[in-house]
Amino acid sequence: MNTFSEENYLKAIFRLSQMPDNKKISTSAIAEALGNNPASVVDMIRKLTDKQLIEYDKKKGVKLTPQGQKDAIQIVRKHRLWEVFLLEKLEYRWDEIHDIAEELEHIKYHDLADRLEKFLGFPEYDPHGDPIPKANGKMAKSFSASLADGKVGGSYRVAAVRDTSSEFLKYLHKLQINIGTQIKIIEQIAFDHSLIISIDNGEATTVSSKFGENILIS
Amino acid sequence: MNTFSEENYLKAIFRLSQMPDNKKISTSAIAEALGNNPASVVDMIRKLTDKQLIEYDKKKGVKLTPQGQKDAIQIVRKHRLWEVFLLEKLEYRWDEIHDIAEELEHIKYHDLADRLEKFLGFPEYDPHGDPIPKANGKMAKSFSASLADGKVGGSYRVAAVRDTSSEFLKYLHKLQINIGTQIKIIEQIAFDHSLIISIDNGEATTVSSKFGENILIS
DNA sequence: TTATAAAATTAGGTTTGCCTAATTTTATAA
DNA sequence: TTATAAAATTAGGCAAACCTAATTTTATAA
Ligand SMILES: [Mn+2]
Ligand SMILES: [Mn+2]
Ligand SMILES: [Mn+2]
Ligand SMILES: [Mn+2]
């Protein structure tokens, strides 16, 4: 069984390995992701390598072994299921659930994820639009096209958010954007790629390119 | 904020202070309750004393301060609410829920216990018959009379169990005894205080005095 | 190619929460 | 009262998971 900390490392490595950019997973990238010092990451890389959960090659960076991948997916599964619980059953807000799930995901008990999944009615996606892995580890592909990739004049459904920070989610809340919201791109500013959009056919609003990159569409 | 370990100590001290026997709470009693070494308990007594959560007097033993009491009750509250969730919503068995709640009780987030309580419909008792503290810290008195205190010929309702170990609960399950079950004392054996009982008017069964002491009646 | 910057690693520390073994204090019983 | 047993404490250590500071390796740019 893995410790809380080991699980957080596995999850971070998994998340990095899912990135579309396909960059190698470096010591510093992991440190950055977890807010830890690179020296600490070196310690943990050694530990997880010994446990055969990752492989490390200074050229290719860190890679999850099949077992590491399996373990990581089970944590992601629990994280996302708990998020659904917190939003739907306990009525927490969109921007609050992530932090709580960050702790709940580490609770280990036979069948816990499966029972939770059943209780929640086998949800396919978590409240941020991320797919929930099944018990067998299979999971739907994440949404990858962002609003920033959309065409001017096009109208898109918000399928997921890339950034799940509470700052971003609070901003979305303020703009009344949720999963399922329809966004039309009215104009793109050539200068800095800002977008002028209409939210659910409302009045024109301007958002940054960074904003657009963090909205995933279907 | 208190660590997991500090919380477990506070809870153990609280539990010991609730005992009807009114014995002083000694280093060794705490060690016993937590399965730790007395030397470790001495360390933690120092730490909790520094944090002003307990007071220690070698004569009178350990006592929770008002703040320590408050903190302990909030953990008990979460523990018991999570137990209700696990039994009622996730359909875990009586004997499985305690261990999971032992971990869930440490999850900290604004309002978590209150929201859980609301979601569960403000339950008064946990699945073992223990009263659930309210948000303000108030809680009903625990049941204290045991079946062993009952009269021959008397019929009693099982209100709670004193021992919540999975061994005891599995035994109860086998005997088909639950909270609410009616037990009639047919005879008490003078030799060792064994009890001959009838469960929900079923056929006579013999149980030990230790068994009788761990069934609380209302 | 060489200087510089960035990334990775090593060396050595800290805190938390445990432990064992030895010692001291306190209780109990002859 | 004194011997013995039990309880509490001290001393010293260990593993986990971090850290800072120093050093080494690798990448990049002039
Ligand atoms: Mn986590
Ligand atoms: Mn999520
Ligand atoms: Mn606990
Ligand atoms: Mn209980």
XYZ file of C-alpha atoms (C1' of nucleotides) and ligand atoms in Angstrom:
500
model
C 0.000 0.000 0.000
C 1.203 3.491 -0.802
C 1.385 6.435 1.586
C -0.562 9.671 1.085
C 2.555 11.317 -0.196
C 3.446 8.540 -2.600
C -0.106 8.693 -3.932
C 0.134 12.417 -4.491
C 3.346 11.938 -6.433
C 1.836 9.162 -8.552
C -1.171 11.310 -9.308
C 0.976 14.294 -10.238
C 3.107 12.142 -12.535
C -0.012 10.699 -14.093
C -1.437 14.138 -14.687
C 1.802 15.298 -16.280
C 1.883 12.228 -18.498
C -1.622 13.061 -19.749
C -0.540 16.497 -20.921
C -0.994 16.995 -24.649
C 2.401 18.707 -24.956
C 4.183 15.373 -24.518
C 7.129 16.879 -22.702
C 9.364 14.637 -20.649
C 8.456 14.505 -16.983
C 11.371 16.117 -15.188
C 12.282 16.424 -11.547
C 11.505 20.099 -11.669
C 8.144 19.623 -13.372
C 7.055 17.311 -10.573
C 8.394 19.709 -7.968
C 6.453 22.508 -9.587
C 3.258 20.465 -9.769
C 3.361 19.557 -6.094
C 4.838 22.748 -4.737
C 7.780 20.820 -3.338
C 11.504 21.337 -3.555
C 13.312 19.468 -6.368
C 15.553 17.845 -3.765
C 12.487 16.264 -2.179
C 11.380 15.009 -5.559
C 14.711 13.286 -6.035
C 14.133 11.460 -2.750
C 10.706 10.325 -3.829
C 11.806 9.327 -7.326
C 14.248 6.977 -5.650
C 11.555 5.601 -3.394
C 8.985 5.044 -6.121
C 11.624 3.491 -8.356
C 12.491 1.024 -5.588
C 8.810 0.200 -5.269
C 8.705 -0.316 -9.036
C 5.951 2.202 -9.520
C 7.978 4.429 -11.818
C 11.022 4.201 -14.061
C 13.511 6.976 -14.262
C 15.905 7.713 -17.035
C 17.717 11.040 -16.892
C 17.237 11.339 -20.647
C 13.577 10.350 -20.859
C 12.481 11.544 -17.447
C 9.954 9.766 -15.226
C 7.483 7.183 -16.511
C 4.844 5.225 -14.604
C 5.192 1.446 -14.694
C 2.011 -0.537 -15.382
C 1.514 -0.913 -11.629
C 2.188 2.767 -11.019
C -0.307 3.653 -13.709
C -2.884 1.356 -12.169
C -2.413 2.854 -8.714
C -2.540 6.400 -10.046
C -5.774 5.775 -11.929
C -7.458 4.382 -8.839
C -6.646 7.571 -6.950
C -7.925 9.708 -9.807
C -11.066 7.579 -9.810
C -11.669 8.184 -6.141
C -10.861 11.863 -6.431
C -13.390 12.423 -9.170
C -16.098 10.292 -7.570
C -15.748 12.166 -4.301
C -15.991 15.443 -6.201
C -19.317 14.346 -7.633
C -20.472 13.412 -4.135
C -19.436 16.733 -2.673
C -21.148 18.741 -5.374
C -24.301 16.736 -5.847
C -24.969 15.413 -2.380
C -23.365 17.902 -0.035
C -24.031 20.851 -2.342
C -20.571 22.317 -2.185
C -19.672 24.840 -4.828
C -17.673 24.034 -7.941
C -14.613 25.769 -6.608
C -14.626 24.102 -3.183
C -14.725 20.425 -4.005
C -11.221 19.912 -5.321
C -9.435 20.559 -2.026
C -11.692 18.251 -0.052
C -11.396 15.493 -2.647
C -7.643 15.914 -2.422
C -7.908 14.397 1.049
C -10.783 11.980 0.510
C -9.015 10.341 -2.433
C -6.535 8.731 -0.034
C -9.079 6.825 2.025
C -8.509 3.157 1.414
C -11.025 0.434 1.946
C -12.192 -2.548 0.012
C -14.856 -1.561 -2.489
C -15.059 2.064 -1.419
C -14.779 3.550 -4.897
C -17.144 0.964 -6.324
C -19.811 1.579 -3.723
C -19.490 5.306 -4.068
C -19.753 5.003 -7.824
C -22.914 2.933 -7.526
C -24.410 5.304 -4.973
C -23.777 8.224 -7.323
C -25.357 6.407 -10.261
C -22.196 5.639 -12.234
C -21.328 9.180 -13.306
C -19.207 9.457 -16.453
C -17.652 12.827 -15.758
C -16.673 14.760 -12.682
C -17.913 18.293 -12.036
C -14.945 19.747 -13.934
C -15.748 17.669 -16.995
C -12.936 15.175 -16.477
C -13.789 11.548 -17.250
C -14.085 9.203 -14.279
C -12.051 6.001 -14.670
C -14.064 2.792 -14.365
C -13.232 0.092 -11.833
C -11.175 -1.713 -14.464
C -9.066 1.388 -15.038
C -10.592 2.243 -18.415
C -11.512 5.848 -18.897
C -12.941 8.021 -21.652
C -10.592 10.366 -23.416
C -10.357 13.801 -21.846
C -11.597 16.752 -23.813
C -8.664 18.496 -25.411
C -9.938 21.161 -27.788
C -10.045 24.540 -26.108
C -12.135 27.589 -26.766
C -8.935 29.271 -27.936
C -8.897 26.760 -30.810
C -12.462 27.665 -31.825
C -13.431 29.630 -34.909
C -14.804 33.125 -34.873
C -18.545 32.841 -35.355
C -18.604 29.308 -33.927
C -20.698 28.331 -30.945
C -19.368 25.738 -28.499
C -20.512 23.768 -25.491
C -18.308 23.988 -22.392
C -17.301 20.377 -21.771
C -14.598 20.740 -19.147
C -12.151 23.126 -17.550
C -8.416 22.638 -17.831
C -7.485 24.735 -14.823
C -9.369 23.678 -11.700
C -7.997 26.330 -9.372
C -10.527 28.056 -7.220
C -9.530 31.424 -8.748
C -10.466 30.272 -12.233
C -13.643 28.554 -11.083
C -14.769 31.600 -9.137
C -14.237 33.693 -12.235
C -16.330 31.254 -14.256
C -19.000 31.385 -11.593
C -19.039 35.159 -11.842
C -19.431 34.916 -15.621
C -22.146 32.289 -15.079
C -20.248 29.687 -17.042
C -20.749 26.014 -16.158
C -20.288 22.661 -17.806
C -22.892 22.695 -20.569
C -22.909 26.448 -21.053
C -22.935 27.528 -24.707
C -20.280 30.030 -25.733
C -20.193 31.852 -29.063
C -16.963 33.417 -30.272
C -17.869 36.826 -31.625
C -14.413 38.122 -32.348
C -10.754 37.424 -31.759
C -8.435 40.343 -31.124
C -5.376 39.968 -33.334
C -3.111 41.821 -30.911
C -3.179 39.407 -27.945
C -5.721 36.777 -28.986
C -8.275 37.992 -26.492
C -11.729 36.676 -27.256
C -14.989 38.517 -27.370
C -17.633 35.988 -26.521
C -21.309 35.645 -25.841
C -22.292 33.408 -22.954
C -25.582 31.584 -23.471
C -26.484 34.263 -26.012
C -25.922 37.021 -23.489
C -24.155 40.266 -24.162
C -20.571 40.446 -25.432
C -17.801 39.884 -22.909
C -14.064 39.984 -23.410
C -11.808 37.288 -21.991
C -8.082 36.665 -22.272
C -6.394 34.041 -24.415
C -5.299 32.310 -21.212
C -8.933 32.100 -20.265
C -9.814 30.589 -23.641
C -7.103 27.972 -23.335
C -8.547 26.762 -20.069
C -12.059 26.186 -21.334
C -12.389 22.827 -23.057
C -15.139 22.352 -25.610
C -16.886 19.373 -27.136
C -5.317 22.776 13.599
C -4.503 19.369 15.009
C -2.738 16.519 13.223
C -4.316 13.119 12.606
C -2.353 11.711 15.472
C -3.237 14.487 17.883
C -6.873 13.993 16.961
C -6.676 10.295 17.645
C -5.208 10.980 21.062
C -7.877 13.559 21.871
C -10.570 11.140 20.833
C -9.090 8.322 22.898
C -8.843 10.582 25.943
C -12.400 11.709 25.402
C -13.599 8.132 25.171
C -11.757 7.210 28.353
C -13.211 10.221 30.142
C -16.704 9.050 29.200
C -16.199 5.691 30.870
C -18.654 5.053 33.692
C -15.899 3.621 35.934
C -14.501 7.133 36.490
C -10.928 5.925 36.736
C -8.130 8.425 36.227
C -6.808 8.552 32.696
C -3.271 7.260 32.937
C -0.417 7.133 30.480
C -0.793 3.395 30.222
C -4.557 3.536 29.677
C -4.056 5.824 26.702
C -1.254 3.627 25.402
C -3.523 0.625 25.681
C -6.422 2.380 23.962
C -4.313 3.407 20.984
C -2.058 0.387 20.786
C 0.980 2.602 21.279
C 3.931 2.413 23.606
C 3.640 4.346 26.900
C 6.808 6.233 26.007
C 5.079 7.576 22.908
C 2.122 8.637 25.001
C 4.418 10.623 27.275
C 5.664 12.488 24.195
C 2.147 13.298 23.080
C 0.973 14.295 26.550
C 3.722 16.890 26.507
C 2.696 18.107 23.080
C -1.016 18.348 23.839
C -0.267 20.051 27.143
C 1.799 22.665 25.298
C -1.097 23.186 22.924
C -3.368 23.576 25.956
C -5.672 20.821 24.830
C -5.134 18.698 27.928
C -3.954 19.124 31.501
C -1.780 16.562 33.170
C -1.348 15.958 36.836
C 0.504 12.816 37.828
C -2.014 12.378 40.661
C -5.203 13.013 38.702
C -4.043 11.842 35.299
C -4.994 13.453 31.993
C -7.961 15.787 31.576
C -9.199 17.565 28.456
C -9.295 21.353 28.646
C -12.461 23.030 27.352
C -10.760 23.484 23.971
C -9.553 19.884 23.946
C -13.049 18.702 24.764
C -14.462 20.810 21.960
C -11.978 19.466 19.447
C -12.553 15.885 20.552
C -16.323 16.169 20.247
C -16.053 17.505 16.717
C -14.045 14.459 15.707
C -16.525 12.129 17.363
C -19.286 13.971 15.547
C -17.638 13.432 12.197
C -16.815 9.817 13.000
C -20.419 8.970 13.821
C -21.901 10.895 10.924
C -19.584 9.148 8.474
C -20.578 5.816 9.996
C -24.215 6.572 9.248
C -23.264 7.503 5.694
C -21.284 4.326 5.163
C -24.050 2.094 6.476
C -27.067 3.813 5.008
C -25.775 5.174 1.746
C -22.907 2.892 0.794
C -24.493 -0.170 2.394
C -21.437 -1.325 4.269
C -21.997 -3.835 7.021
C -22.183 -2.938 10.680
C -18.771 -4.363 11.373
C -16.991 -2.603 8.494
C -17.862 1.015 9.022
C -15.782 1.800 12.076
C -12.401 1.414 10.406
C -13.323 3.578 7.440
C -14.795 6.276 9.669
C -11.552 6.186 11.625
C -9.931 7.765 8.567
C -12.807 9.907 7.329
C -13.177 11.631 10.700
C -9.924 13.492 10.094
C -10.992 15.233 6.909
C -11.209 18.920 7.638
C -13.190 21.420 5.700
C -15.501 24.235 6.547
C -19.018 22.950 7.130
C -18.268 19.353 6.227
C -19.885 17.797 9.283
C -22.873 20.136 9.047
C -23.507 19.365 5.413
C -23.116 15.667 5.976
C -25.505 15.843 8.898
C -28.085 17.635 6.800
C -27.657 15.215 3.919
C -28.225 12.301 6.287
C -31.332 13.892 7.764
C -29.939 14.861 11.162
C -29.537 11.378 12.626
C -29.561 11.201 16.429
C -27.588 8.013 16.834
C -24.852 6.266 14.925
C -25.212 2.647 13.791
C -23.729 1.405 17.065
C -26.306 3.310 19.094
C -23.938 6.063 20.162
C -25.374 9.579 20.238
C -24.151 11.975 17.549
C -22.991 15.328 18.939
C -24.749 18.347 17.455
C -22.851 21.181 15.770
C -22.822 23.092 19.049
C -21.176 20.165 20.828
C -24.249 19.093 22.740
C -24.952 15.398 22.717
C -27.491 13.055 24.246
C -26.331 10.875 27.111
C -24.958 7.511 26.038
C -26.814 4.406 27.042
C -25.157 2.899 30.062
C -27.296 0.062 31.395
C -26.121 -3.264 30.045
C -27.949 -6.504 29.495
C -25.835 -7.935 32.311
C -27.618 -5.498 34.640
C -31.048 -6.739 33.517
C -33.407 -8.876 35.580
C -34.198 -12.486 34.862
C -37.571 -12.507 33.171
C -37.109 -8.973 31.848
C -37.274 -8.106 28.167
C -35.034 -5.346 26.813
C -34.449 -3.415 23.620
C -30.890 -3.341 22.308
C -30.050 0.351 22.249
C -26.318 0.306 21.626
C -23.185 -1.814 21.746
C -20.308 -0.985 24.049
C -17.680 -2.943 22.145
C -17.552 -1.953 18.483
C -14.896 -4.420 17.418
C -15.611 -6.309 14.255
C -15.357 -9.622 16.190
C -18.186 -8.644 18.487
C -20.303 -7.169 15.712
C -19.860 -10.240 13.557
C -20.980 -12.373 16.468
C -24.055 -10.190 16.887
C -24.727 -10.475 13.187
C -24.570 -14.241 13.486
C -27.047 -14.135 16.372
C -29.202 -11.746 14.333
C -28.966 -9.040 16.942
C -29.192 -5.416 15.839
C -30.054 -2.066 17.351
C -33.725 -2.420 18.171
C -33.709 -6.176 18.692
C -35.702 -7.341 21.722
C -33.858 -9.633 24.133
C -35.487 -11.514 26.993
C -33.349 -12.808 29.851
C -34.571 -16.329 30.559
C -32.015 -17.339 33.117
C -28.743 -16.294 34.671
C -26.209 -18.977 35.538
C -24.959 -18.410 39.075
C -21.582 -20.002 38.397
C -20.191 -17.537 35.834
C -23.079 -15.155 35.212
C -23.685 -16.530 31.750
C -27.092 -15.526 30.401
C -29.680 -17.665 28.707
C -31.590 -15.338 26.442
C -34.263 -15.313 23.794
C -33.641 -13.089 20.788
C -36.805 -11.568 19.322
C -38.736 -14.386 20.994
C -36.604 -17.018 19.303
C -35.243 -20.128 20.938
C -33.003 -20.023 24.007
C -29.343 -19.145 23.449
C -26.545 -18.935 25.986
C -24.147 -16.031 26.014
C -21.285 -15.085 28.314
C -21.336 -12.368 30.957
C -18.789 -10.473 28.883
C -21.274 -10.561 26.043
C -24.015 -9.216 28.309
C -21.859 -6.363 29.494
C -21.310 -5.183 25.953
C -24.967 -4.966 25.014
C -26.505 -1.683 26.160
C -30.236 -1.517 26.695
C -32.783 1.253 26.889
C 33.853 26.443 -28.069
C 33.316 28.379 -23.968
C 30.673 30.999 -20.634
C 26.459 31.112 -18.380
C 22.247 29.577 -16.840
C 19.156 25.984 -15.554
C 18.315 21.478 -13.765
C 19.530 17.701 -10.987
C 21.738 15.822 -7.286
C 24.152 15.428 -2.858
C 25.001 16.471 1.883
C 23.275 17.491 5.924
C 19.122 19.050 8.823
C 14.412 19.297 10.870
C 9.882 17.750 12.580
C 6.538 14.287 13.601
C 5.390 10.242 15.633
C 6.698 6.307 16.673
C 10.006 2.660 18.982
C 13.284 -0.078 22.650
C 15.926 -0.244 26.680
C 17.207 1.653 30.891
C 15.964 4.137 34.868
C 13.144 6.277 38.236
C 8.930 6.787 40.643
C 4.834 5.036 42.741
C 1.791 1.459 44.393
C 0.959 -3.015 46.699
C 1.638 -6.749 49.398
C 4.280 -9.614 52.662
C 8.618 -1.456 56.695
C 10.706 -3.290 53.037
C 10.695 -6.038 48.878
C 8.557 -6.449 44.566
C 5.875 -5.282 40.848
C 3.768 -1.926 37.955
C 3.686 2.565 35.897
C 5.929 6.519 34.227
C 9.676 8.702 32.412
C 14.134 9.492 30.157
C 17.586 8.654 26.741
C 18.629 7.551 22.442
C 17.124 6.030 17.754
C 14.559 5.425 13.450
C 11.740 6.270 9.183
C 9.030 9.444 6.447
C 8.808 13.543 4.122
C 10.107 17.589 3.889
C 13.807 21.531 3.734
C 18.332 24.683 2.531
C 22.780 25.204 0.689
C 26.406 23.484 -1.976
C 27.881 21.009 -5.865
C 27.688 18.683 -10.167
C 25.678 17.854 -14.544
C 23.405 19.277 -18.657
C 21.563 22.587 -21.846
C 21.839 27.025 -24.371
C 23.536 30.972 -26.236
C 27.301 34.115 -27.472
Mn -4.158 14.234 -2.359
Mn -12.084 17.371 -10.896
Mn -8.804 8.198 13.505
Mn -19.857 4.093 16.136
